[in-house]
PDB file of C-alpha atoms in Angstrom:
ATOM      1  CA  MET A   1     -21.219 -25.786 116.438  1.00  0.00           C
ATOM      2  CA  SER A   2     -23.446 -28.733 115.323  1.00  0.00           C
ATOM      3  CA  GLY A   3     -22.777 -30.893 111.976  1.00  0.00           C
ATOM      4  CA  LYS A   4     -26.070 -29.373 110.770  1.00  0.00           C
ATOM      5  CA  LYS A   5     -24.691 -25.891 110.946  1.00  0.00           C
ATOM      6  CA  VAL A   6     -21.990 -26.954 109.296  1.00  0.00           C
ATOM      7  CA  VAL A   7     -23.792 -28.462 106.292  1.00  0.00           C
ATOM      8  CA  VAL A   8     -25.803 -25.507 105.677  1.00  0.00           C
ATOM      9  CA  ILE A   9     -23.072 -22.933 105.880  1.00  0.00           C
ATOM     10  CA  VAL A  10     -21.045 -25.106 103.399  1.00  0.00           C
ATOM     11  CA  ALA A  11     -24.279 -24.875 100.856  1.00  0.00           C
ATOM     12  CA  ILE A  12     -24.769 -21.595 101.267  1.00  0.00           C
ATOM     13  CA  ILE A  13     -20.905 -20.985 100.155  1.00  0.00           C
ATOM     14  CA  ILE A  14     -21.210 -23.540  97.471  1.00  0.00           C
ATOM     15  CA  LEU A  15     -24.774 -21.912  96.132  1.00  0.00           C
ATOM     16  CA  LEU A  16     -22.905 -18.559  96.001  1.00  0.00           C
ATOM     17  CA  ILE A  17     -19.863 -19.333  94.413  1.00  0.00           C
ATOM     18  CA  ALA A  18     -21.996 -21.228  91.769  1.00  0.00           C
ATOM     19  CA  ALA A  19     -24.195 -17.968  91.523  1.00  0.00           C
ATOM     20  CA  ASN A  20     -20.874 -16.138  90.064  1.00  0.00           C
ATOM     21  CA  PHE A  21     -21.208 -18.485  87.032  1.00  0.00           C
ATOM     22  CA  PHE A  22     -24.699 -18.862  86.453  1.00  0.00           C
ATOM     23  CA  THR A  23     -26.711 -16.024  87.864  1.00  0.00           C
ATOM     24  CA  PRO A  24     -28.313 -13.716  85.223  1.00  0.00           C
ATOM     25  CA  PHE A  25     -27.593 -10.733  87.587  1.00  0.00           C
ATOM     26  CA  THR A  26     -23.600 -10.131  86.632  1.00  0.00           C
ATOM     27  CA  VAL A  27     -22.096  -6.844  85.202  1.00  0.00           C
ATOM     28  CA  ASN A  28     -21.614  -7.721  81.456  1.00  0.00           C
ATOM     29  CA  ARG A  29     -19.462  -4.671  80.619  1.00  0.00           C
ATOM     30  CA  ILE A  30     -16.872  -2.535  82.847  1.00  0.00           C
ATOM     31  CA  SER A  31     -17.519   0.996  82.559  1.00  0.00           C
ATOM     32  CA  VAL A  32     -15.611   3.272  84.449  1.00  0.00           C
ATOM     33  CA  GLU A  33     -15.774   7.405  84.041  1.00  0.00           C
ATOM     34  CA  LEU A  34     -13.539   9.405  85.475  1.00  0.00           C
ATOM     35  CA  LYS A  35     -15.516  12.631  85.345  1.00  0.00           C
ATOM     36  CA  PRO A  36     -18.925  12.778  86.698  1.00  0.00           C
ATOM     37  CA  GLU A  37     -21.946  12.475  84.417  1.00  0.00           C
ATOM     38  CA  ARG A  38     -24.717  15.137  84.267  1.00  0.00           C
ATOM     39  CA  LEU A  39     -28.303  14.025  85.341  1.00  0.00           C
ATOM     40  CA  PHE A  40     -30.117  17.438  84.729  1.00  0.00           C
ATOM     41  CA  GLU A  41     -29.961  21.275  85.058  1.00  0.00           C
ATOM     42  CA  VAL A  42     -31.349  23.825  87.129  1.00  0.00           C
ATOM     43  CA  GLY A  43     -30.385  26.893  85.783  1.00  0.00           C
ATOM     44  CA  PRO A  44     -26.998  27.601  85.087  1.00  0.00           C
ATOM     45  CA  LEU A  45     -26.133  24.547  87.769  1.00  0.00           C
ATOM     46  CA  ALA A  46     -25.396  21.179  86.408  1.00  0.00           C
ATOM     47  CA  VAL A  47     -26.342  18.376  88.736  1.00  0.00           C
ATOM     48  CA  THR A  48     -24.380  15.391  88.620  1.00  0.00           C
ATOM     49  CA  ASN A  49     -24.725  12.077  90.090  1.00  0.00           C
ATOM     50  CA  THR A  50     -21.846  12.727  92.043  1.00  0.00           C
ATOM     51  CA  LEU A  51     -23.279  16.044  93.672  1.00  0.00           C
ATOM     52  CA  LEU A  52     -26.548  14.322  94.115  1.00  0.00           C
ATOM     53  CA  SER A  53     -24.532  12.207  96.465  1.00  0.00           C
ATOM     54  CA  SER A  54     -23.106  15.161  98.371  1.00  0.00           C
ATOM     55  CA  TRP A  55     -26.515  16.264  99.086  1.00  0.00           C
ATOM     56  CA  LEU A  56     -27.714  12.945 100.305  1.00  0.00           C
ATOM     57  CA  THR A  57     -24.426  12.854 102.381  1.00  0.00           C
ATOM     58  CA  VAL A  58     -25.307  16.498 104.049  1.00  0.00           C
ATOM     59  CA  ILE A  59     -29.194  15.201 104.427  1.00  0.00           C
ATOM     60  CA  ILE A  60     -28.010  11.993 106.112  1.00  0.00           C
ATOM     61  CA  LEU A  61     -25.728  13.904 108.668  1.00  0.00           C
ATOM     62  CA  VAL A  62     -28.398  16.742 109.367  1.00  0.00           C
ATOM     63  CA  ILE A  63     -31.077  13.918 110.069  1.00  0.00           C
ATOM     64  CA  PHE A  64     -28.723  12.218 112.401  1.00  0.00           C
ATOM     65  CA  ALA A  65     -27.932  15.082 114.121  1.00  0.00           C
ATOM     66  CA  LEU A  66     -31.301  16.111 114.939  1.00  0.00           C
ATOM     67  CA  LEU A  67     -32.272  12.727 116.004  1.00  0.00           C
ATOM     68  CA  SER A  68     -29.555  12.858 118.235  1.00  0.00           C
ATOM     69  CA  CYS A  69     -30.310  16.269 119.688  1.00  0.00           C
ATOM     70  CA  ARG A  70     -34.065  15.709 119.882  1.00  0.00           C
ATOM     71  CA  HIS A  71     -34.771  14.266 123.475  1.00  0.00           C
ATOM     72  CA  LEU A  72     -31.562  15.203 125.530  1.00  0.00           C
ATOM     73  CA  VAL A  73     -30.919  13.820 128.827  1.00  0.00           C
ATOM     74  CA  ASP A  74     -28.507  13.807 131.539  1.00  0.00           C
ATOM     75  CA  THR A  75     -27.931  10.130 131.413  1.00  0.00           C
ATOM     76  CA  PRO A  76     -29.033   8.566 127.989  1.00  0.00           C
ATOM     77  CA  ALA A  77     -29.517   5.392 127.026  1.00  0.00           C
ATOM     78  CA  PRO A  78     -26.415   2.656 126.200  1.00  0.00           C
ATOM     79  CA  LEU A  79     -28.008   2.458 122.910  1.00  0.00           C
ATOM     80  CA  SER A  80     -29.591   5.653 122.310  1.00  0.00           C
ATOM     81  CA  MET A  81     -28.976   7.980 119.570  1.00  0.00           C
ATOM     82  CA  GLN A  82     -27.801  10.839 121.747  1.00  0.00           C
ATOM     83  CA  ASN A  83     -25.466   8.317 123.750  1.00  0.00           C
ATOM     84  CA  VAL A  84     -23.841   6.973 120.231  1.00  0.00           C
ATOM     85  CA  MET A  85     -23.243  10.919 119.204  1.00  0.00           C
ATOM     86  CA  GLU A  86     -21.604  11.665 122.481  1.00  0.00           C
ATOM     87  CA  MET A  87     -19.399   8.621 122.099  1.00  0.00           C
ATOM     88  CA  MET A  88     -18.265   9.900 118.768  1.00  0.00           C
ATOM     89  CA  VAL A  89     -17.845  13.341 119.380  1.00  0.00           C
ATOM     90  CA  GLU A  90     -15.719  12.346 122.334  1.00  0.00           C
ATOM     91  CA  ALA A  91     -13.681  10.083 120.826  1.00  0.00           C
ATOM     92  CA  ALA A  92     -12.962  12.765 118.070  1.00  0.00           C
ATOM     93  CA  TYR A  93     -12.319  15.166 120.276  1.00  0.00           C
ATOM     94  CA  ASP A  94      -9.848  13.325 122.153  1.00  0.00           C
ATOM     95  CA  LEU A  95      -7.746  11.945 119.223  1.00  0.00           C
ATOM     96  CA  LEU A  96      -7.865  15.823 117.650  1.00  0.00           C
ATOM     97  CA  GLU A  97      -6.744  16.941 120.615  1.00  0.00           C
ATOM     98  CA  GLN A  98      -3.547  15.251 120.594  1.00  0.00           C
ATOM     99  CA  PHE A  99      -2.519  17.514 117.361  1.00  0.00           C
ATOM    100  CA  ALA A 100      -4.294  20.682 118.304  1.00  0.00           C
ATOM    101  CA  GLY A 101      -3.691  20.796 122.314  1.00  0.00           C
ATOM    102  CA  ALA A 102      -4.953  23.825 123.800  1.00  0.00           C
ATOM    103  CA  HIS A 103      -7.137  24.973 120.694  1.00  0.00           C
ATOM    104  CA  THR A 104      -8.558  21.683 119.886  1.00  0.00           C
ATOM    105  CA  ARG A 105     -12.127  23.458 120.872  1.00  0.00           C
ATOM    106  CA  ALA A 106     -11.298  26.191 118.424  1.00  0.00           C
ATOM    107  CA  PHE A 107     -10.506  23.438 115.523  1.00  0.00           C
ATOM    108  CA  PHE A 108     -12.962  20.865 116.143  1.00  0.00           C
ATOM    109  CA  THR A 109     -16.021  22.136 114.831  1.00  0.00           C
ATOM    110  CA  VAL A 110     -14.293  22.357 111.317  1.00  0.00           C
ATOM    111  CA  SER A 111     -12.194  19.441 111.763  1.00  0.00           C
ATOM    112  CA  ALA A 112     -14.877  16.978 112.665  1.00  0.00           C
ATOM    113  CA  THR A 113     -17.123  18.370 109.966  1.00  0.00           C
ATOM    114  CA  PHE A 114     -14.026  17.343 107.632  1.00  0.00           C
ATOM    115  CA  LEU A 115     -14.125  13.531 109.404  1.00  0.00           C
ATOM    116  CA  LEU A 116     -18.004  13.210 109.523  1.00  0.00           C
ATOM    117  CA  TYR A 117     -18.693  14.298 106.211  1.00  0.00           C
ATOM    118  CA  ILE A 118     -15.953  12.368 104.419  1.00  0.00           C
ATOM    119  CA  VAL A 119     -17.032   8.849 106.412  1.00  0.00           C
ATOM    120  CA  VAL A 120     -20.141   9.053 105.429  1.00  0.00           C
ATOM    121  CA  ALA A 121     -19.675  10.132 101.482  1.00  0.00           C
ATOM    122  CA  ASN A 122     -16.719   7.250 101.684  1.00  0.00           C
ATOM    123  CA  TRP A 123     -19.417   4.832 102.811  1.00  0.00           C
ATOM    124  CA  LEU A 124     -22.569   5.677 100.922  1.00  0.00           C
ATOM    125  CA  PRO A 125     -21.361   4.256  97.553  1.00  0.00           C
ATOM    126  CA  LEU A 126     -21.144   0.675  99.294  1.00  0.00           C
ATOM    127  CA  LEU A 127     -25.106   0.777  99.575  1.00  0.00           C
ATOM    128  CA  PRO A 128     -27.150  -1.166  96.847  1.00  0.00           C
ATOM    129  CA  GLY A 129     -28.388   1.254  94.408  1.00  0.00           C
ATOM    130  CA  PHE A 130     -25.161   3.263  93.833  1.00  0.00           C
ATOM    131  CA  GLY A 131     -23.514   2.752  90.302  1.00  0.00           C
ATOM    132  CA  SER A 132     -26.346   0.565  89.719  1.00  0.00           C
ATOM    133  CA  VAL A 133     -29.812   2.256  89.346  1.00  0.00           C
ATOM    134  CA  GLY A 134     -29.412   5.068  86.609  1.00  0.00           C
ATOM    135  CA  ILE A 135     -30.990   6.041  83.337  1.00  0.00           C
ATOM    136  CA  PHE A 136     -30.310   5.406  79.598  1.00  0.00           C
ATOM    137  CA  ALA A 137     -29.097   8.311  77.398  1.00  0.00           C
ATOM    138  CA  GLN A 138     -27.578   9.603  74.409  1.00  0.00           C
ATOM    139  CA  ARG A 139     -24.276  10.451  75.125  1.00  0.00           C
ATOM    140  CA  ASP A 140     -21.805  11.160  72.036  1.00  0.00           C
ATOM    141  CA  GLY A 141     -24.048   9.125  69.532  1.00  0.00           C
ATOM    142  CA  ARG A 142     -24.584   6.142  71.726  1.00  0.00           C
ATOM    143  CA  ARG A 143     -27.016   4.993  74.317  1.00  0.00           C
ATOM    144  CA  ALA A 144     -25.047   4.997  77.538  1.00  0.00           C
ATOM    145  CA  PHE A 145     -26.435   3.941  80.939  1.00  0.00           C
ATOM    146  CA  ILE A 146     -25.922   6.826  83.776  1.00  0.00           C
ATOM    147  CA  PRO A 147     -26.022   5.983  87.238  1.00  0.00           C
ATOM    148  CA  LEU A 148     -27.908   8.537  89.445  1.00  0.00           C
ATOM    149  CA  LEU A 149     -25.657   8.043  92.249  1.00  0.00           C
ATOM    150  CA  ARG A 150     -21.956   7.801  92.568  1.00  0.00           C
ATOM    151  CA  GLY A 151     -19.737   8.926  95.584  1.00  0.00           C
ATOM    152  CA  SER A 152     -19.320  11.947  95.989  1.00  0.00           C
ATOM    153  CA  THR A 153     -15.276  11.947  96.859  1.00  0.00           C
ATOM    154  CA  THR A 154     -15.110  10.132  93.454  1.00  0.00           C
ATOM    155  CA  ASP A 155     -15.275  13.750  91.977  1.00  0.00           C
ATOM    156  CA  LEU A 156     -12.045  15.620  92.159  1.00  0.00           C
ATOM    157  CA  ASN A 157     -14.245  19.008  91.983  1.00  0.00           C
ATOM    158  CA  THR A 158     -15.417  17.648  95.497  1.00  0.00           C
ATOM    159  CA  THR A 159     -12.432  16.694  97.052  1.00  0.00           C
ATOM    160  CA  THR A 160     -10.540  20.316  95.623  1.00  0.00           C
ATOM    161  CA  ALA A 161     -13.390  21.972  97.550  1.00  0.00           C
ATOM    162  CA  LEU A 162     -12.711  20.082 100.606  1.00  0.00           C
ATOM    163  CA  ALA A 163      -8.820  21.152 100.368  1.00  0.00           C
ATOM    164  CA  ILE A 164      -9.594  24.325  99.495  1.00  0.00           C
ATOM    165  CA  CYS A 165     -11.910  24.739 102.412  1.00  0.00           C
ATOM    166  CA  SER A 166      -9.533  23.229 105.088  1.00  0.00           C
ATOM    167  CA  VAL A 167      -6.375  25.608 103.460  1.00  0.00           C
ATOM    168  CA  VAL A 168      -8.295  28.745 103.771  1.00  0.00           C
ATOM    169  CA  SER A 169      -9.734  27.579 107.453  1.00  0.00           C
ATOM    170  CA  SER A 170      -5.930  27.116 108.459  1.00  0.00           C
ATOM    171  CA  GLN A 171      -5.886  31.177 107.153  1.00  0.00           C
ATOM    172  CA  VAL A 172      -8.645  32.284 109.193  1.00  0.00           C
ATOM    173  CA  TYR A 173      -7.318  30.728 112.313  1.00  0.00           C
ATOM    174  CA  ALA A 174      -3.962  32.198 111.872  1.00  0.00           C
ATOM    175  CA  VAL A 175      -5.727  35.670 111.488  1.00  0.00           C
ATOM    176  CA  ARG A 176      -7.927  35.105 114.589  1.00  0.00           C
ATOM    177  CA  PHE A 177      -5.223  34.455 116.697  1.00  0.00           C
ATOM    178  CA  ALA A 178      -1.762  36.177 115.236  1.00  0.00           C
ATOM    179  CA  GLY A 179      -4.060  39.261 113.538  1.00  0.00           C
ATOM    180  CA  PHE A 180      -4.178  40.256 110.141  1.00  0.00           C
ATOM    181  CA  PHE A 181      -0.862  42.254 109.551  1.00  0.00           C
ATOM    182  CA  ASN A 182       1.209  39.989 111.770  1.00  0.00           C
ATOM    183  CA  HIS A 183      -0.216  37.013 109.388  1.00  0.00           C
ATOM    184  CA  LEU A 184       0.402  39.167 106.239  1.00  0.00           C
ATOM    185  CA  LEU A 185       4.192  39.602 107.435  1.00  0.00           C
ATOM    186  CA  HIS A 186       4.154  35.333 107.445  1.00  0.00           C
ATOM    187  CA  TYR A 187       4.259  35.962 103.397  1.00  0.00           C
ATOM    188  CA  ILE A 188       5.354  39.686 102.942  1.00  0.00           C
ATOM    189  CA  ALA A 189       8.019  40.344 105.178  1.00  0.00           C
ATOM    190  CA  ILE A 190       9.502  43.911 105.276  1.00  0.00           C
ATOM    191  CA  ASP A 191      10.809  44.662 108.829  1.00  0.00           C
ATOM    192  CA  ASN A 192      14.405  44.589 107.469  1.00  0.00           C
ATOM    193  CA  PHE A 193      13.660  46.519 104.351  1.00  0.00           C
ATOM    194  CA  LEU A 194      12.038  49.282 107.330  1.00  0.00           C
ATOM    195  CA  ALA A 195      15.002  48.934 109.249  1.00  0.00           C
ATOM    196  CA  PHE A 196      17.298  49.510 106.329  1.00  0.00           C
ATOM    197  CA  GLY A 197      15.727  52.855 105.650  1.00  0.00           C
ATOM    198  CA  LYS A 198      15.556  53.949 109.148  1.00  0.00           C
ATOM    199  CA  LEU A 199      19.316  53.434 109.052  1.00  0.00           C
ATOM    200  CA  ILE A 200      19.498  55.453 105.726  1.00  0.00           C
ATOM    201  CA  ALA A 201      17.074  58.316 106.945  1.00  0.00           C
ATOM    202  CA  LYS A 202      19.038  58.668 110.366  1.00  0.00           C
ATOM    203  CA  GLY A 203      22.680  59.133 108.007  1.00  0.00           C
ATOM    204  CA  LYS A 204      23.728  55.488 109.804  1.00  0.00           C
ATOM    205  CA  GLY A 205      25.398  54.263 106.672  1.00  0.00           C
ATOM    206  CA  LEU A 206      24.030  51.337 104.213  1.00  0.00           C
ATOM    207  CA  LYS A 207      23.706  47.807 105.870  1.00  0.00           C
ATOM    208  CA  LEU A 208      23.704  45.594 102.881  1.00  0.00           C
ATOM    209  CA  GLY A 209      22.955  42.281 105.224  1.00  0.00           C
ATOM    210  CA  LEU A 210      19.640  43.876 106.380  1.00  0.00           C
ATOM    211  CA  LEU A 211      18.923  44.532 102.440  1.00  0.00           C
ATOM    212  CA  LEU A 212      19.931  40.969 101.450  1.00  0.00           C
ATOM    213  CA  GLN A 213      18.146  39.393 104.535  1.00  0.00           C
ATOM    214  CA  GLY A 214      14.994  41.270 103.378  1.00  0.00           C
ATOM    215  CA  PHE A 215      15.016  39.557  99.611  1.00  0.00           C
ATOM    216  CA  LEU A 216      15.889  36.495 101.497  1.00  0.00           C
ATOM    217  CA  ASP A 217      12.384  36.686 103.975  1.00  0.00           C
ATOM    218  CA  LEU A 218      10.519  37.709 100.533  1.00  0.00           C
ATOM    219  CA  PHE A 219      11.799  34.751  98.754  1.00  0.00           C
ATOM    220  CA  ILE A 220      10.715  32.764 101.807  1.00  0.00           C
ATOM    221  CA  GLY A 221       7.149  34.334 101.976  1.00  0.00           C
ATOM    222  CA  LEU A 222       7.278  33.052  98.142  1.00  0.00           C
ATOM    223  CA  LEU A 223       7.491  29.971  98.938  1.00  0.00           C
ATOM    224  CA  ASN A 224       5.088  29.827 101.905  1.00  0.00           C
ATOM    225  CA  ILE A 225       2.459  31.086  99.865  1.00  0.00           C
ATOM    226  CA  PHE A 226       3.372  28.140  97.142  1.00  0.00           C
ATOM    227  CA  GLU A 227       3.285  25.541 100.188  1.00  0.00           C
ATOM    228  CA  GLU A 228      -0.471  26.323 101.082  1.00  0.00           C
ATOM    229  CA  LEU A 229      -1.335  25.955  97.196  1.00  0.00           C
ATOM    230  CA  THR A 230       0.582  22.703  97.220  1.00  0.00           C
ATOM    231  CA  LYS A 231      -1.587  21.629 100.054  1.00  0.00           C
ATOM    232  CA  VAL A 232      -4.942  22.065  98.006  1.00  0.00           C
ATOM    233  CA  LEU A 233      -3.091  19.435  95.316  1.00  0.00           C
ATOM    234  CA  SER A 234      -2.069  17.310  97.879  1.00  0.00           C
ATOM    235  CA  PHE A 235      -4.916  17.263  99.705  1.00  0.00           C
ATOM    236  CA  SER A 236      -7.666  16.746  96.743  1.00  0.00           C
ATOM    237  CA  PHE A 237      -5.677  14.111  94.936  1.00  0.00           C
ATOM    238  CA  ARG A 238      -4.638  12.049  97.995  1.00  0.00           C
ATOM    239  CA  LEU A 239      -8.452  11.569  98.889  1.00  0.00           C
ATOM    240  CA  PHE A 240      -9.783  11.458  95.317  1.00  0.00           C
ATOM    241  CA  GLY A 241      -7.130   9.087  94.289  1.00  0.00           C
ATOM    242  CA  ASN A 242      -7.886   6.393  97.151  1.00  0.00           C
ATOM    243  CA  VAL A 243     -11.285   6.405  96.645  1.00  0.00           C
ATOM    244  CA  PHE A 244     -11.631   6.427  92.995  1.00  0.00           C
ATOM    245  CA  GLY A 245      -8.885   3.577  93.122  1.00  0.00           C
ATOM    246  CA  GLY A 246     -11.284   1.743  95.748  1.00  0.00           C
ATOM    247  CA  GLU A 247     -14.421   2.330  93.047  1.00  0.00           C
ATOM    248  CA  VAL A 248     -12.485   0.815  90.139  1.00  0.00           C
ATOM    249  CA  LEU A 249     -11.821  -2.256  92.446  1.00  0.00           C
ATOM    250  CA  LEU A 250     -14.765  -3.005  93.537  1.00  0.00           C
ATOM    251  CA  THR A 251     -16.323  -2.397  89.851  1.00  0.00           C
ATOM    252  CA  VAL A 252     -13.633  -5.356  88.232  1.00  0.00           C
ATOM    253  CA  MET A 253     -14.130  -7.646  91.541  1.00  0.00           C
ATOM    254  CA  ALA A 254     -18.209  -7.276  90.570  1.00  0.00           C
ATOM    255  CA  PHE A 255     -17.747  -8.048  86.946  1.00  0.00           C
ATOM    256  CA  LEU A 256     -15.298 -10.937  88.064  1.00  0.00           C
ATOM    257  CA  ALA A 257     -17.319 -12.555  90.995  1.00  0.00           C
ATOM    258  CA  PRO A 258     -19.982 -10.615  92.195  1.00  0.00           C
ATOM    259  CA  TYR A 259     -20.729 -13.058  95.125  1.00  0.00           C
ATOM    260  CA  VAL A 260     -18.691 -13.891  98.225  1.00  0.00           C
ATOM    261  CA  VAL A 261     -15.255 -12.603  96.439  1.00  0.00           C
ATOM    262  CA  SER A 262     -16.359  -8.976  96.555  1.00  0.00           C
ATOM    263  CA  VAL A 263     -17.359  -9.312 100.269  1.00  0.00           C
ATOM    264  CA  PRO A 264     -13.647  -9.049 101.552  1.00  0.00           C
ATOM    265  CA  PHE A 265     -13.045  -6.009  99.222  1.00  0.00           C
ATOM    266  CA  MET A 266     -16.153  -4.151 100.529  1.00  0.00           C
ATOM    267  CA  MET A 267     -14.955  -4.768 103.906  1.00  0.00           C
ATOM    268  CA  MET A 268     -11.132  -3.063 103.110  1.00  0.00           C
ATOM    269  CA  GLU A 269     -13.034  -0.346 101.583  1.00  0.00           C
ATOM    270  CA  LEU A 270     -15.261   0.362 104.645  1.00  0.00           C
ATOM    271  CA  PHE A 271     -11.924   0.701 106.490  1.00  0.00           C
ATOM    272  CA  THR A 272     -10.002   2.483 103.716  1.00  0.00           C
ATOM    273  CA  GLY A 273     -13.027   4.873 103.391  1.00  0.00           C
ATOM    274  CA  PHE A 274     -12.654   5.688 107.668  1.00  0.00           C
ATOM    275  CA  ILE A 275      -8.696   5.956 107.412  1.00  0.00           C
ATOM    276  CA  GLN A 276      -8.915   8.440 104.358  1.00  0.00           C
ATOM    277  CA  ALA A 277     -11.404  10.670 106.374  1.00  0.00           C
ATOM    278  CA  LEU A 278      -8.989  10.413 109.374  1.00  0.00           C
ATOM    279  CA  ILE A 279      -6.294  11.457 107.506  1.00  0.00           C
ATOM    280  CA  PHE A 280      -7.570  14.413 106.167  1.00  0.00           C
ATOM    281  CA  ALA A 281      -8.879  15.512 109.285  1.00  0.00           C
ATOM    282  CA  LEU A 282      -6.082  14.917 111.227  1.00  0.00           C
ATOM    283  CA  LEU A 283      -3.814  16.581 108.604  1.00  0.00           C
ATOM    284  CA  SER A 284      -6.109  19.781 108.632  1.00  0.00           C
ATOM    285  CA  THR A 285      -6.275  20.042 112.538  1.00  0.00           C
ATOM    286  CA  ALA A 286      -2.525  19.792 112.469  1.00  0.00           C
ATOM    287  CA  PHE A 287      -2.031  22.584 109.897  1.00  0.00           C
ATOM    288  CA  PHE A 288      -4.603  24.712 112.065  1.00  0.00           C
ATOM    289  CA  ALA A 289      -2.130  24.117 114.937  1.00  0.00           C
ATOM    290  CA  GLN A 290       0.519  24.778 113.050  1.00  0.00           C
ATOM    291  CA  ALA A 291      -0.500  28.126 111.611  1.00  0.00           C
ATOM    292  CA  VAL A 292      -0.854  29.602 115.205  1.00  0.00           C
ATOM    293  CA  PRO A 293       2.766  28.996 117.415  1.00  0.00           C
ATOM    294  CA  ASN A 294       4.660  29.393 114.076  1.00  0.00           C
ATOM    295  CA  HIS A 295       3.146  32.810 113.483  1.00  0.00           C
ATOM    296  CA  GLY A 296       4.070  33.582 117.363  1.00  0.00           C
ATOM    297  CA  GLN A 297       7.652  32.612 117.087  1.00  0.00           C
ATOM    298  CA  THR A 298       7.962  34.360 113.774  1.00  0.00           C
ATOM    299  CA  ILE A 299       6.776  37.516 115.473  1.00  0.00           C
ATOM    300  CA  GLY A 300       8.728  37.379 118.115  1.00  0.00           C
ATOM    301  CA  ALA A 301      11.660  36.953 116.089  1.00  0.00           C
ATOM    302  CA  ARG A 302      11.075  39.376 113.967  1.00  0.00           C
ATOM    303  CA  ASP A 303       9.942  41.717 116.855  1.00  0.00           C
ATOM    304  CA  SER A 304      13.515  41.096 118.829  1.00  0.00           C
ATOM    305  CA  ALA A 305      15.716  41.546 115.237  1.00  0.00           C
ATOM    306  CA  PRO A 306      15.030  45.281 114.441  1.00  0.00           C
ATOM    307  CA  SER A 307      14.955  46.330 118.283  1.00  0.00           C
ATOM    308  CA  GLN A 308      18.567  44.588 118.327  1.00  0.00           C
ATOM    309  CA  GLN A 309      19.408  46.762 115.711  1.00  0.00           C
ATOM    310  CA  THR A 310      18.138  49.526 116.714  1.00  0.00           C
ATOM    311  CA  ALA A 311      20.266  49.442 119.938  1.00  0.00           C
ATOM    312  CA  GLU A 312      23.458  48.747 117.801  1.00  0.00           C
ATOM    313  CA  THR A 313      22.334  51.800 115.789  1.00  0.00           C
ATOM    314  CA  GLU A 314      22.109  53.778 119.024  1.00  0.00           C
ATOM    315  CA  LYS A 315      25.247  52.599 120.333  1.00  0.00           C
ATOM    316  CA  GLN A 316      27.215  53.931 117.418  1.00  0.00           C
TER     317      GLN A 316
END
């Protein structure tokens, strides 16, 4: 690198550092709101700045998908939209296949949707205008600034909705591969009670072990239901906490030093936003896959247990 270029780079860095102290475009007051702000209402629907960002995320993904599929060819150009999309899809498929195995094709649509949506939703707030462009309105008797756009994943409502979609999807996949009644037995296990009733009906005596095992199965079923509810809490608060914490960090850095110093933290948020989306998608895929083979093993064990008890009864 020539001496003139070094001098120019050093001069730019010095000017940017000086701008942190003398520029009029600084953040004068830190304002962090935990809940999203209402912008307007459409009938019973209250449109918040996070909901507006969520719609913008969906629009960006739809436009990207339409442009990628506009002129499909067998051999796309290296930098074409189609080639970029195919590379992303193949990379995501290969990664999810490590967790889903033979069921990757069935899980891929939902898991990839989680990945793409959360990545875009996490990265959008890093663009200019998010949190800085807004309106002034009266809030609690004072004139407050309300940003028009705020990251959708910094809203607990959004992350909870994503978590519910993930948990419900795992239940749907379990019903699809195991059947409704077999899946229901995962939570309400009554096979030992049925075996106990059959023994009484045939006059074979009381098998208190079967009755106790039946109550134990019911207790385990309640624990399985509680586990599904805790997944919603862990999914939603993990994503919300990490993304909201990153937003607070960037706000504080913009207040202290808006130039130069904030750049490394923005790069860190790019990485963190991708990692959080990847974790959510991978955990969802792992839970989808877990819902299928576990049912097969449980069903086989429960089918064999009554048959062994019946054989013993017939011998007696």
